[in-house]
Short mmCIF file of C-alpha atoms and ligand atoms in Angstrom, two decimals:
data_model
loop_
_atom_site.label_atom_id
_atom_site.label_comp_id
_atom_site.label_asym_id
_atom_site.label_seq_id
_atom_site.Cartn_x
_atom_site.Cartn_y
_atom_site.Cartn_z
CA MET N 1 -17.19 -22.92 -11.32
CA SER N 2 -14.30 -24.52 -9.50
CA VAL N 3 -14.28 -26.03 -6.03
CA ALA N 4 -13.03 -24.32 -2.90
CA ARG N 5 -9.53 -25.30 -1.81
CA GLU N 6 -10.27 -25.57 1.90
CA SER N 7 -6.67 -26.45 2.73
CA LEU N 8 -5.28 -23.28 1.13
CA VAL N 9 -4.73 -20.20 3.25
CA VAL N 10 -3.67 -16.91 1.66
CA MET N 11 -1.60 -14.97 4.17
CA LYS N 12 -0.84 -11.28 3.70
CA PHE N 13 1.86 -9.55 5.74
CA GLY N 14 1.88 -5.73 5.89
CA GLY N 15 4.95 -3.49 6.03
CA THR N 16 5.11 -3.50 9.82
CA SER N 17 5.27 -7.31 9.78
CA LEU N 18 8.37 -7.00 7.57
CA GLU N 19 10.14 -3.98 9.00
CA ASP N 20 13.43 -5.79 9.67
CA ALA N 21 15.01 -9.26 9.82
CA LYS N 22 13.42 -9.98 13.21
CA ALA N 23 9.95 -9.18 11.91
CA MET N 24 10.59 -11.38 8.86
CA GLU N 25 11.60 -14.19 11.23
CA ARG N 26 8.25 -13.81 13.00
CA THR N 27 6.53 -13.95 9.63
CA ALA N 28 8.34 -17.18 8.75
CA ALA N 29 7.34 -18.69 12.12
CA ILE N 30 3.68 -17.82 11.51
CA VAL N 31 3.73 -19.40 8.05
CA ALA N 32 5.49 -22.47 9.53
CA SER N 33 2.67 -22.79 12.10
CA ARG N 34 0.12 -23.00 9.26
CA ARG N 35 2.18 -25.48 7.27
CA LYS N 36 2.52 -27.63 10.39
CA LYS N 37 -1.25 -27.85 10.56
CA GLY N 38 -1.14 -29.41 7.09
CA LEU N 39 -2.33 -26.25 5.32
CA ASP N 40 -1.00 -24.98 2.00
CA ALA N 41 0.02 -21.33 2.04
CA ALA N 42 0.25 -18.60 -0.57
CA VAL N 43 1.88 -15.50 0.87
CA VAL N 44 1.41 -11.89 -0.24
CA VAL N 45 3.79 -9.29 1.16
CA SER N 46 3.91 -5.50 1.30
CA ALA N 47 7.12 -3.55 0.94
CA MET N 48 9.18 -3.27 4.14
CA ALA N 49 7.71 -0.60 6.47
CA LYS N 50 7.96 2.98 5.12
CA VAL N 51 9.69 1.87 1.87
CA THR N 52 6.76 2.87 -0.34
CA ASP N 53 6.81 6.43 1.06
CA GLN N 54 10.55 6.65 0.49
CA LEU N 55 10.31 5.37 -3.08
CA LEU N 56 7.59 7.93 -3.78
CA ALA N 57 9.87 10.63 -2.37
CA ALA N 58 12.75 9.42 -4.58
CA ALA N 59 10.50 9.46 -7.65
CA ALA N 60 9.27 12.97 -6.81
CA ALA N 61 12.85 14.22 -6.30
CA ALA N 62 13.89 12.78 -9.66
CA GLY N 63 10.81 14.35 -11.27
CA ARG N 64 11.99 17.76 -10.00
CA GLY N 65 15.36 17.11 -11.61
CA ASP N 66 17.03 16.47 -8.23
CA LYS N 67 19.11 13.48 -9.30
CA ALA N 68 21.43 13.58 -6.26
CA GLY N 69 18.49 13.67 -3.83
CA ALA N 70 16.76 10.76 -5.56
CA LEU N 71 19.92 8.63 -5.65
CA ALA N 72 20.67 9.38 -1.99
CA LEU N 73 17.24 8.07 -1.00
CA SER N 74 17.75 4.99 -3.14
CA SER N 75 21.16 4.38 -1.61
CA ARG N 76 19.68 4.43 1.91
CA LEU N 77 17.08 1.92 0.82
CA ARG N 78 19.74 -0.28 -0.77
CA HIS N 79 21.68 -0.39 2.52
CA ARG N 80 18.56 -1.21 4.53
CA HIS N 81 17.64 -4.10 2.23
CA ILE N 82 21.18 -5.46 2.06
CA ASP N 83 21.56 -5.22 5.86
CA THR N 84 18.27 -7.04 6.36
CA ALA N 85 19.28 -9.73 3.86
CA THR N 86 22.59 -10.15 5.71
CA ASP N 87 20.83 -10.60 9.05
CA LEU N 88 18.24 -12.93 7.57
CA LEU N 89 20.21 -15.31 5.38
CA THR N 90 23.34 -17.39 5.34
CA GLY N 91 25.25 -19.60 2.89
CA GLU N 92 23.84 -20.25 -0.55
CA HIS N 93 20.65 -18.33 0.23
CA ALA N 94 22.60 -15.17 1.10
CA ALA N 95 24.88 -15.71 -1.89
CA GLY N 96 21.85 -15.95 -4.16
CA LEU N 97 19.95 -12.99 -2.79
CA HIS N 98 22.63 -10.30 -2.46
CA PRO N 99 23.36 -9.98 -6.21
CA ALA N 100 19.61 -10.02 -6.93
CA VAL N 101 19.01 -7.12 -4.50
CA HIS N 102 21.91 -5.16 -5.98
CA ALA N 103 20.60 -5.79 -9.51
CA GLU N 104 17.17 -4.42 -8.54
CA PHE N 105 18.74 -1.29 -7.03
CA ASP N 106 21.00 -0.80 -10.07
CA ALA N 107 17.85 -0.87 -12.23
CA LEU N 108 16.11 1.56 -9.86
CA ASP N 109 19.06 3.96 -9.97
CA ASP N 110 19.09 3.88 -13.79
CA LEU N 111 15.40 4.63 -13.78
CA LEU N 112 15.78 7.56 -11.34
CA ARG N 113 18.63 9.00 -13.44
CA GLY N 114 16.41 8.78 -16.51
CA ILE N 115 13.51 10.54 -14.77
CA ALA N 116 15.84 13.28 -13.47
CA ALA N 117 17.32 13.79 -16.95
CA VAL N 118 13.87 14.30 -18.46
CA GLY N 119 12.70 16.24 -15.38
CA GLU N 120 9.23 14.78 -15.68
CA LEU N 121 7.51 12.07 -13.67
CA THR N 122 4.50 10.42 -15.30
CA ALA N 123 1.98 8.31 -13.36
CA ARG N 124 3.21 5.28 -15.31
CA THR N 125 6.85 5.83 -14.33
CA ASN N 126 5.85 6.57 -10.73
CA ASP N 127 4.23 3.13 -10.56
CA LEU N 128 7.39 1.53 -11.92
CA VAL N 129 9.55 3.24 -9.26
CA VAL N 130 7.23 2.35 -6.39
CA SER N 131 6.95 -1.29 -7.54
CA PHE N 132 10.53 -1.93 -6.40
CA GLY N 133 9.37 -2.04 -2.75
CA GLU N 134 7.23 -5.15 -3.16
CA ARG N 135 9.57 -6.68 -5.76
CA LEU N 136 12.41 -6.57 -3.21
CA SER N 137 10.48 -7.61 -0.09
CA SER N 138 8.91 -10.61 -1.86
CA ARG N 139 12.31 -11.87 -3.03
CA MET N 140 13.74 -11.52 0.46
CA VAL N 141 10.83 -13.26 2.15
CA ALA N 142 10.87 -16.09 -0.41
CA ALA N 143 14.60 -16.61 0.26
CA ALA N 144 14.00 -16.52 4.04
CA PHE N 145 11.30 -19.17 3.67
CA ALA N 146 13.53 -21.31 1.46
CA GLN N 147 16.28 -21.24 4.09
CA ARG N 148 13.82 -22.19 6.84
CA GLY N 149 12.48 -25.30 5.16
CA LEU N 150 9.25 -23.66 4.02
CA GLU N 151 9.89 -24.29 0.33
CA GLY N 152 9.63 -20.58 -0.50
CA ALA N 153 9.07 -19.92 -4.20
CA HIS N 154 9.12 -16.35 -5.50
CA VAL N 155 6.43 -15.27 -7.95
CA ASP N 156 6.62 -11.89 -9.68
CA ALA N 157 3.15 -10.49 -8.96
CA ARG N 158 3.24 -8.70 -12.30
CA SER N 159 2.97 -12.03 -14.06
CA CYS N 160 -0.38 -12.78 -12.34
CA ILE N 161 -2.13 -9.58 -11.26
CA VAL N 162 -3.42 -8.31 -14.60
CA THR N 163 -4.89 -4.80 -14.46
CA ASP N 164 -6.10 -1.95 -16.63
CA ALA N 165 -3.74 0.96 -17.34
CA ASN N 166 -5.11 3.38 -14.72
CA TYR N 167 -1.69 4.04 -13.19
CA GLY N 168 -1.69 4.73 -9.46
CA LYS N 169 -5.05 3.02 -8.92
CA ALA N 170 -5.31 0.28 -11.50
CA ALA N 171 -8.38 -1.95 -11.60
CA PRO N 172 -7.72 -5.70 -11.56
CA LEU N 173 -9.04 -7.82 -14.44
CA GLU N 174 -10.30 -10.76 -12.42
CA PRO N 175 -10.88 -13.46 -15.07
CA ALA N 176 -7.35 -12.88 -16.45
CA ILE N 177 -5.91 -12.96 -12.92
CA GLU N 178 -7.67 -16.21 -12.12
CA ALA N 179 -6.27 -17.80 -15.29
CA LYS N 180 -2.72 -16.62 -14.49
CA LEU N 181 -2.95 -17.79 -10.86
CA ARG N 182 -3.98 -21.24 -12.06
CA GLU N 183 -1.15 -21.33 -14.55
CA ILE N 184 1.65 -19.95 -12.34
CA VAL N 185 0.78 -20.22 -8.63
CA LEU N 186 -1.36 -23.35 -8.46
CA PRO N 187 1.38 -25.73 -9.70
CA LEU N 188 3.66 -24.38 -6.92
CA ILE N 189 1.00 -24.99 -4.29
CA GLU N 190 0.36 -28.46 -5.64
CA ALA N 191 4.11 -29.12 -5.40
CA LYS N 192 3.82 -28.14 -1.68
CA LYS N 193 5.80 -24.94 -2.12
CA THR N 194 4.99 -21.66 -0.35
CA ALA N 195 4.40 -19.17 -3.16
CA VAL N 196 5.49 -15.64 -2.16
CA MET N 197 4.47 -12.61 -4.19
CA GLY N 198 4.48 -8.86 -3.69
CA GLY N 199 1.15 -7.21 -3.07
CA PHE N 200 0.05 -3.84 -4.49
CA ILE N 201 1.72 -4.28 -7.89
CA GLY N 202 0.43 -5.67 -11.15
CA ALA N 203 0.85 -5.20 -14.89
CA THR N 204 -1.32 -4.45 -17.89
CA THR N 205 -1.89 -7.12 -20.54
CA GLU N 206 1.05 -5.49 -22.40
CA GLY N 207 3.25 -6.07 -19.33
CA ILE N 208 3.49 -2.42 -18.17
CA THR N 209 3.86 -2.20 -14.36
CA THR N 210 0.89 -0.78 -12.43
CA THR N 211 -0.18 -0.39 -8.78
CA LEU N 212 -3.55 -0.92 -7.12
CA GLY N 213 -3.52 2.21 -4.90
CA ARG N 214 -2.02 2.80 -1.43
CA GLY N 215 -2.60 -0.05 0.97
CA GLY N 216 -3.24 -2.27 -2.06
CA SER N 217 -1.50 -5.41 -0.78
CA ASP N 218 -4.69 -6.33 1.09
CA TYR N 219 -6.46 -6.16 -2.26
CA THR N 220 -3.88 -8.48 -3.84
CA ALA N 221 -4.45 -10.97 -1.02
CA ALA N 222 -8.19 -10.93 -1.67
CA LEU N 223 -7.63 -11.33 -5.42
CA VAL N 224 -5.32 -14.29 -4.86
CA GLY N 225 -7.68 -15.81 -2.27
CA GLY N 226 -10.66 -15.28 -4.54
CA GLY N 227 -8.86 -16.41 -7.70
CA LEU N 228 -7.64 -19.65 -6.13
CA HIS N 229 -10.86 -20.22 -4.11
CA ALA N 230 -8.85 -20.39 -0.90
CA GLY N 231 -10.35 -21.69 2.35
CA ALA N 232 -9.33 -18.53 4.25
CA ILE N 233 -7.54 -15.21 3.87
CA GLU N 234 -5.42 -13.92 6.75
CA ILE N 235 -4.40 -10.25 6.89
CA TRP N 236 -1.45 -10.04 9.31
CA THR N 237 -0.77 -6.56 10.67
CA ASP N 238 0.48 -4.77 13.81
CA VAL N 239 -2.73 -4.65 15.89
CA ASN N 240 -4.91 -7.39 17.38
CA GLY N 241 -7.53 -7.15 14.63
CA ILE N 242 -10.19 -4.66 13.69
CA MET N 243 -10.67 -2.49 16.75
CA THR N 244 -13.53 -0.33 17.95
CA THR N 245 -11.50 2.61 16.63
CA ASP N 246 -7.91 3.36 15.60
CA PRO N 247 -5.88 2.44 18.69
CA ARG N 248 -3.48 5.26 17.84
CA ILE N 249 -6.29 7.71 18.60
CA CYS N 250 -7.85 5.75 21.44
CA PRO N 251 -5.44 3.39 23.25
CA ASP N 252 -8.34 1.68 25.03
CA ALA N 253 -9.96 0.60 21.74
CA LEU N 254 -11.27 -2.96 21.96
CA ARG N 255 -10.80 -5.82 19.53
CA VAL N 256 -13.97 -6.60 17.61
CA LYS N 257 -14.23 -10.40 17.59
CA THR N 258 -16.54 -10.70 14.58
CA ILE N 259 -17.68 -8.17 12.02
CA SER N 260 -19.59 -8.53 8.77
CA PHE N 261 -18.08 -8.04 5.30
CA GLU N 262 -20.37 -5.06 4.81
CA GLU N 263 -19.40 -3.40 8.07
CA ALA N 264 -15.68 -3.98 7.45
CA ALA N 265 -15.93 -2.60 3.90
CA GLU N 266 -17.69 0.52 5.18
CA LEU N 267 -15.00 1.05 7.83
CA ALA N 268 -12.20 0.56 5.33
CA TYR N 269 -13.76 2.97 2.86
CA PHE N 270 -14.21 5.62 5.52
CA GLY N 271 -10.65 5.63 6.73
CA ALA N 272 -9.88 2.60 8.92
CA LYS N 273 -6.39 1.98 7.56
CA VAL N 274 -6.35 -1.59 8.85
CA LEU N 275 -7.86 -2.85 5.55
CA HIS N 276 -7.81 -1.57 1.97
CA PRO N 277 -11.34 -0.48 0.92
CA ALA N 278 -11.66 -2.90 -1.97
CA THR N 279 -10.26 -5.92 -0.15
CA ILE N 280 -13.45 -7.44 0.89
CA LEU N 281 -15.20 -7.74 -2.46
CA PRO N 282 -13.36 -10.64 -4.11
CA ALA N 283 -13.63 -12.53 -0.81
CA VAL N 284 -17.35 -11.77 -0.33
CA GLN N 285 -18.20 -12.90 -3.84
CA LYS N 286 -16.66 -16.30 -3.13
CA ASN N 287 -17.73 -16.41 0.52
CA ILE N 288 -14.19 -16.82 1.80
CA PRO N 289 -13.70 -16.01 5.49
CA VAL N 290 -11.18 -13.23 6.16
CA TRP N 291 -9.23 -12.87 9.42
CA VAL N 292 -7.30 -9.83 10.61
CA LEU N 293 -4.45 -10.93 12.89
CA ASN N 294 -1.46 -9.50 14.77
CA SER N 295 1.99 -10.69 13.65
CA ARG N 296 3.46 -9.42 16.93
CA ASN N 297 0.93 -11.41 18.94
CA ALA N 298 0.19 -14.44 16.79
CA GLU N 299 -1.70 -16.26 19.55
CA ASN N 300 -4.43 -13.63 19.62
CA GLU N 301 -7.66 -14.70 17.94
CA GLY N 302 -7.92 -11.54 15.81
CA THR N 303 -11.08 -10.44 14.04
CA GLN N 304 -13.13 -12.69 11.84
CA ILE N 305 -14.96 -11.05 8.95
CA THR N 306 -18.09 -13.04 8.15
CA ALA N 307 -20.86 -12.86 5.57
CA VAL N 308 -23.59 -12.21 8.13
CA ALA N 309 -23.26 -9.59 10.85
CA PRO N 310 -23.41 -10.93 14.38
CA ARG N 311 -26.20 -9.29 16.37
CA CYS N 312 -24.94 -7.10 19.11
CA LYS N 313 -26.29 -5.09 22.03
CA SER N 314 -24.23 -2.07 21.05
CA PRO N 315 -25.55 -0.01 18.12
CA PHE N 316 -22.02 0.43 16.74
CA LYS N 317 -19.09 -1.91 16.17
CA SER N 318 -16.45 0.65 15.25
CA ILE N 319 -15.68 4.31 14.55
CA ALA N 320 -13.53 5.38 11.58
CA ALA N 321 -12.11 8.78 10.76
CA LYS N 322 -10.93 10.06 7.40
CA LYS N 323 -8.89 13.26 7.26
CA LYS N 324 -7.70 15.54 4.44
CA LEU N 325 -11.15 16.20 3.04
CA THR N 326 -12.56 19.33 1.44
CA ILE N 327 -16.15 20.51 1.46
CA ILE N 328 -17.38 22.17 -1.72
CA ASP N 329 -20.54 24.29 -1.45
CA ILE N 330 -22.22 24.81 -4.80
CA VAL N 331 -24.99 27.40 -4.80
CA ALA N 332 -27.22 27.76 -7.84
CA SER N 333 -27.47 31.50 -7.95
CA ARG N 334 -28.22 32.04 -11.59
CA MET N 335 -30.78 29.33 -12.10
CA LEU N 336 -32.61 27.51 -9.38
CA MET N 337 -32.19 23.76 -9.32
CA SER N 338 -33.55 23.17 -12.78
CA HIS N 339 -33.84 19.87 -14.58
CA GLY N 340 -30.37 18.66 -15.49
CA TYR N 341 -28.60 20.86 -12.93
CA MET N 342 -27.50 18.00 -10.66
CA LYS N 343 -26.24 16.07 -13.66
CA ALA N 344 -24.20 19.07 -14.78
CA VAL N 345 -22.63 19.30 -11.33
CA PHE N 346 -21.82 15.60 -11.10
CA ASP N 347 -20.49 15.56 -14.67
CA VAL N 348 -17.75 17.95 -13.56
CA PHE N 349 -16.62 15.54 -10.82
CA ASP N 350 -16.85 12.70 -13.31
CA LYS N 351 -14.65 14.55 -15.79
CA TYR N 352 -11.87 14.76 -13.18
CA LYS N 353 -12.49 11.20 -11.89
CA CYS N 354 -13.03 12.76 -8.46
CA VAL N 355 -14.77 10.51 -5.92
CA ILE N 356 -17.42 12.17 -3.74
CA ASP N 357 -17.73 10.90 -0.17
CA MET N 358 -20.83 12.69 1.05
CA VAL N 359 -23.57 14.86 -0.47
CA SER N 360 -26.24 17.02 1.09
CA THR N 361 -28.69 19.22 -0.78
CA SER N 362 -31.16 22.01 -0.07
CA GLU N 363 -33.40 23.93 -2.43
CA VAL N 364 -30.62 25.86 -4.13
CA SER N 365 -27.38 24.44 -2.83
CA ILE N 366 -25.38 21.25 -2.85
CA SER N 367 -22.59 20.50 -0.40
CA LEU N 368 -20.15 17.76 -1.27
CA SER N 369 -17.13 16.32 0.44
CA VAL N 370 -14.17 15.05 -1.55
CA ASP N 371 -10.57 14.00 -0.87
CA SER N 372 -8.39 17.11 -0.94
CA ASN N 373 -6.57 16.74 -4.26
CA GLN N 374 -4.63 18.77 -6.75
CA ARG N 375 -7.46 18.92 -9.27
CA LEU N 376 -9.79 20.84 -6.92
CA PRO N 377 -8.98 24.31 -8.34
CA GLU N 378 -9.81 23.07 -11.86
CA ILE N 379 -12.99 21.39 -10.60
CA CYS N 380 -14.10 24.60 -8.89
CA GLU N 381 -13.33 26.65 -12.00
CA ASP N 382 -15.54 24.36 -14.11
CA LEU N 383 -18.31 24.44 -11.50
CA SER N 384 -18.21 28.22 -11.29
CA LYS N 385 -19.53 28.31 -14.88
CA ILE N 386 -22.87 27.00 -13.59
CA ALA N 387 -22.99 28.09 -9.94
CA ASP N 388 -21.31 30.00 -7.12
CA VAL N 389 -18.69 27.79 -5.56
CA LYS N 390 -16.96 27.85 -2.19
CA MET N 391 -14.27 25.43 -1.07
CA GLU N 392 -13.21 24.71 2.53
CA GLY N 393 -10.29 22.39 3.30
CA ASN N 394 -8.99 20.70 6.47
CA LYS N 395 -12.19 18.76 7.06
CA ALA N 396 -12.61 15.22 8.34
CA LEU N 397 -15.31 12.63 8.20
CA ILE N 398 -16.30 10.51 11.16
CA CYS N 399 -18.10 7.30 10.28
CA MET N 400 -19.86 5.18 12.89
CA VAL N 401 -20.51 1.65 11.64
CA GLY N 402 -22.82 -1.02 12.98
CA GLU N 403 -25.47 -3.42 11.76
CA ASP N 404 -27.70 -2.51 14.66
CA ILE N 405 -28.00 1.24 14.13
CA ARG N 406 -31.44 0.75 12.61
CA GLY N 407 -32.76 -1.04 15.69
CA HIS N 408 -31.88 1.80 18.07
CA ASN N 409 -34.28 4.71 18.43
CA GLY N 410 -32.81 8.12 19.18
CA ILE N 411 -29.32 7.07 18.17
CA ALA N 412 -28.55 10.31 16.32
CA GLY N 413 -29.43 12.27 19.47
CA GLN N 414 -26.97 10.19 21.49
CA VAL N 415 -24.19 10.64 18.93
CA PHE N 416 -24.53 14.39 18.70
CA SER N 417 -24.93 14.94 22.43
CA ALA N 418 -21.70 12.95 23.00
CA ILE N 419 -19.91 15.51 20.83
CA SER N 420 -22.02 18.57 21.59
CA HIS N 421 -18.84 20.66 21.92
CA VAL N 422 -17.79 19.89 18.32
CA ASN N 423 -18.96 21.85 15.29
CA VAL N 424 -20.66 19.42 12.85
CA ARG N 425 -20.77 20.57 9.21
CA MET N 426 -22.63 17.86 7.25
CA ILE N 427 -24.55 14.79 8.35
CA SER N 428 -25.53 11.62 6.52
CA GLN N 429 -27.65 8.86 7.92
CA GLY N 430 -29.70 6.28 6.12
CA ALA N 431 -27.87 6.34 2.78
CA SER N 432 -26.34 3.14 4.03
CA GLU N 433 -28.22 1.27 6.71
CA ILE N 434 -25.07 0.42 8.57
CA ASN N 435 -23.34 3.75 8.83
CA MET N 436 -23.89 7.17 10.22
CA SER N 437 -21.38 9.79 9.18
CA PHE N 438 -20.70 13.46 9.62
CA MET N 439 -18.08 16.05 8.75
CA ILE N 440 -16.11 18.04 11.31
CA GLU N 441 -12.95 20.14 11.41
CA GLU N 442 -9.79 18.06 11.06
CA GLU N 443 -8.40 19.42 14.33
CA ASP N 444 -11.43 18.08 16.25
CA VAL N 445 -11.03 14.44 15.13
CA GLU N 446 -9.12 13.01 18.09
CA GLU N 447 -11.35 14.69 20.65
CA ALA N 448 -14.57 13.65 18.86
CA VAL N 449 -13.48 10.02 18.40
CA ARG N 450 -12.48 9.73 22.07
CA SER N 451 -15.78 11.20 23.27
CA LEU N 452 -17.81 8.91 21.01
CA HIS N 453 -15.76 5.88 21.99
CA LYS N 454 -16.20 6.64 25.66
CA HIS N 455 -19.95 6.98 25.23
CA PHE N 456 -20.65 3.95 23.05
CA PHE N 457 -18.06 1.44 24.28
CA ALA N 458 -18.24 2.08 28.02
CA ASP N 459 -20.25 -1.09 28.56
CA PRO N 460 -19.23 -3.41 25.72
CA ASP N 461 -21.10 -6.54 24.67
CA GLU N 462 -18.66 -9.30 25.62
CA ALA N 463 -19.89 -11.60 22.88
CA ILE N 464 -18.64 -9.18 20.24
CA PHE N 465 -15.84 -7.17 21.86
CA ASP N 466 -12.70 -8.35 23.60
CA VAL N 467 -13.25 -6.78 27.00
CA GLU N 468 -10.15 -8.39 28.49
CA ALA N 469 -8.03 -6.27 26.17
CA ARG N 470 -9.29 -3.17 27.96
CA VAL N 471 -8.60 -4.61 31.39
CA GLN N 472 -5.00 -5.09 30.31
CA VAL N 473 -4.70 -1.51 29.04
CA GLU N 474 -6.25 -0.17 32.23
CA SER N 475 -3.99 -2.18 34.51
CA LYS N 476 -0.94 -1.02 32.55
CA ALA N 477 -1.88 2.63 32.99
P1 ADP R 1 -0.08 -2.90 7.39
O1 ADP R 1 1.30 -2.36 7.23
O2 ADP R 1 -0.10 -4.20 8.13
O3 ADP R 1 -0.88 -2.93 6.13
P2 ADP R 1 -1.57 -0.56 8.17
O4 ADP R 1 -0.73 0.52 8.77
O5 ADP R 1 -2.02 -0.40 6.77
O6 ADP R 1 -0.78 -1.93 8.40
O7 ADP R 1 -2.87 -0.82 9.07
C1 ADP R 1 -2.75 -1.07 10.45
C2 ADP R 1 -3.04 0.19 11.22
O8 ADP R 1 -4.39 0.58 11.00
C3 ADP R 1 -2.96 0.05 12.72
O9 ADP R 1 -1.65 0.22 13.20
C4 ADP R 1 -3.92 1.11 13.24
O10 ADP R 1 -3.25 2.26 13.71
C5 ADP R 1 -4.74 1.50 12.01
N1 ADP R 1 -6.18 1.45 12.24
C6 ADP R 1 -7.07 2.42 11.90
N2 ADP R 1 -8.31 2.09 12.27
C7 ADP R 1 -8.24 0.88 12.85
C8 ADP R 1 -9.20 0.00 13.43
N3 ADP R 1 -10.52 0.30 13.50
N4 ADP R 1 -8.78 -1.16 13.93
C9 ADP R 1 -7.47 -1.50 13.87
N5 ADP R 1 -6.52 -0.72 13.34
C10 ADP R 1 -6.88 0.46 12.84
N1 LIG R 2 3.35 -0.86 0.13
C1 LIG R 2 2.08 -0.29 -0.31
C2 LIG R 2 1.73 0.92 0.53
O1 LIG R 2 2.46 1.27 1.45
C3 LIG R 2 0.98 -1.29 -0.32
C4 LIG R 2 0.63 -1.91 1.03
O2 LIG R 2 1.44 -1.87 1.94
O3 LIG R 2 -0.47 -2.44 1.15
O4 LIG R 2 0.75 1.57 0.24
MG1 MG R 3 -2.25 -1.64 5.03
#
């Protein structure tokens, strides 16, 4: 077991922290502030804001045989990257980067032409197309750092982040990653360089490009932090930290000052986009503190994610919502719940690698909630061989997270009376001691979250929540 590198901070910047040259300047200033403190930095970057969506659209267009559509999207992206590089760099740094950006886009265009010619888009090729986002942003950020005296050194993430071949949601192979990080990234850090690599992307042991799933750059940061035994991991985004709920739904959401790994993981899994669900694990295993910080407001303290949950007067620390879910009701009409029935049901979901979010059972029926996905008709057809099946889409899950739920009597009563006007379809409490979740109609999400937030965060515990943030919002209104 190797020793922690206390002086190493792994800093991850999301797409919104890299949306244009100005945002990249802010990113460079934040990294410079860490270097000035005598810290070593390894930087993980997402693609520029919205680029991943546009690359996916280009891949899909090519897959439909729409070559012109795919190339038009790629051309727009090329201009955006070249314009940003022009604003960001001068002299030899600009001269070095421009041809590299053009070469990447030439390769992307060739790839899109190939996909359009075949008229078929495989998961493997989709990963290759989407990887260009992080490949480009990491090169640009490394060049920007080099020009600003930060000793930026670009690392192709695919040389370090070794994964299995589950395209679209590849699983990292941690021992192999740790070995590669030591071989490739550590010497750069020891030479006082700022290593910059793209998040989200990796490669199989055979070198085939993969991705870790949407939002996966957070995961890369945790893998790099864990693999190099960093002293801290900083996730830089566009909000002041983990908030009491998504500030886009509830503008008076408060910053949570400290939250436990377990609580943060639960929130991420149940829809809080601020962190990728798997991020926390590599950091927890090595006990590395994680901070969520705002690149537009770098002075703010952000949220610290710690091993042990801070005790708090409020039963909940945050409310997450996950949309685009489907409820499947499976009723055992032909045979009552006999031995092996549950297994038969779950085997069907297993066959399609479909993740179940919530389950509730009665004597003859099982209700399950799953992400709405294209395999659902096939899943239902298989299930209908053993039971009567009904599927209902446009559902959402609300998840209330807090270490102190267990200490509060009558909490379920409070939750459901706060949203008594909303139709609740399924409830789960106690499966995890730190969350209480329920399913509602998608269209009721905003209203339900606001009502719950109003009820549970009206009188916040100042030790845990940033109450001043609310005063500012109120005085602005
Ligand atoms: P990045 O590009 O930095 O990865 P994301 O868009 O993935 O950023 O995540 C940040 C967004 O997460 C915020 O803009 C916010 O709208 C959303 N979000 C959802 N739930 C929360 C929450 N509980 N706290 C903070 N942000 C949240
Ligand atoms: N660029 C990828 C995405 O948009 C990964 C990330 O940003 O974390 O999903
Ligand atoms: Mg993200």
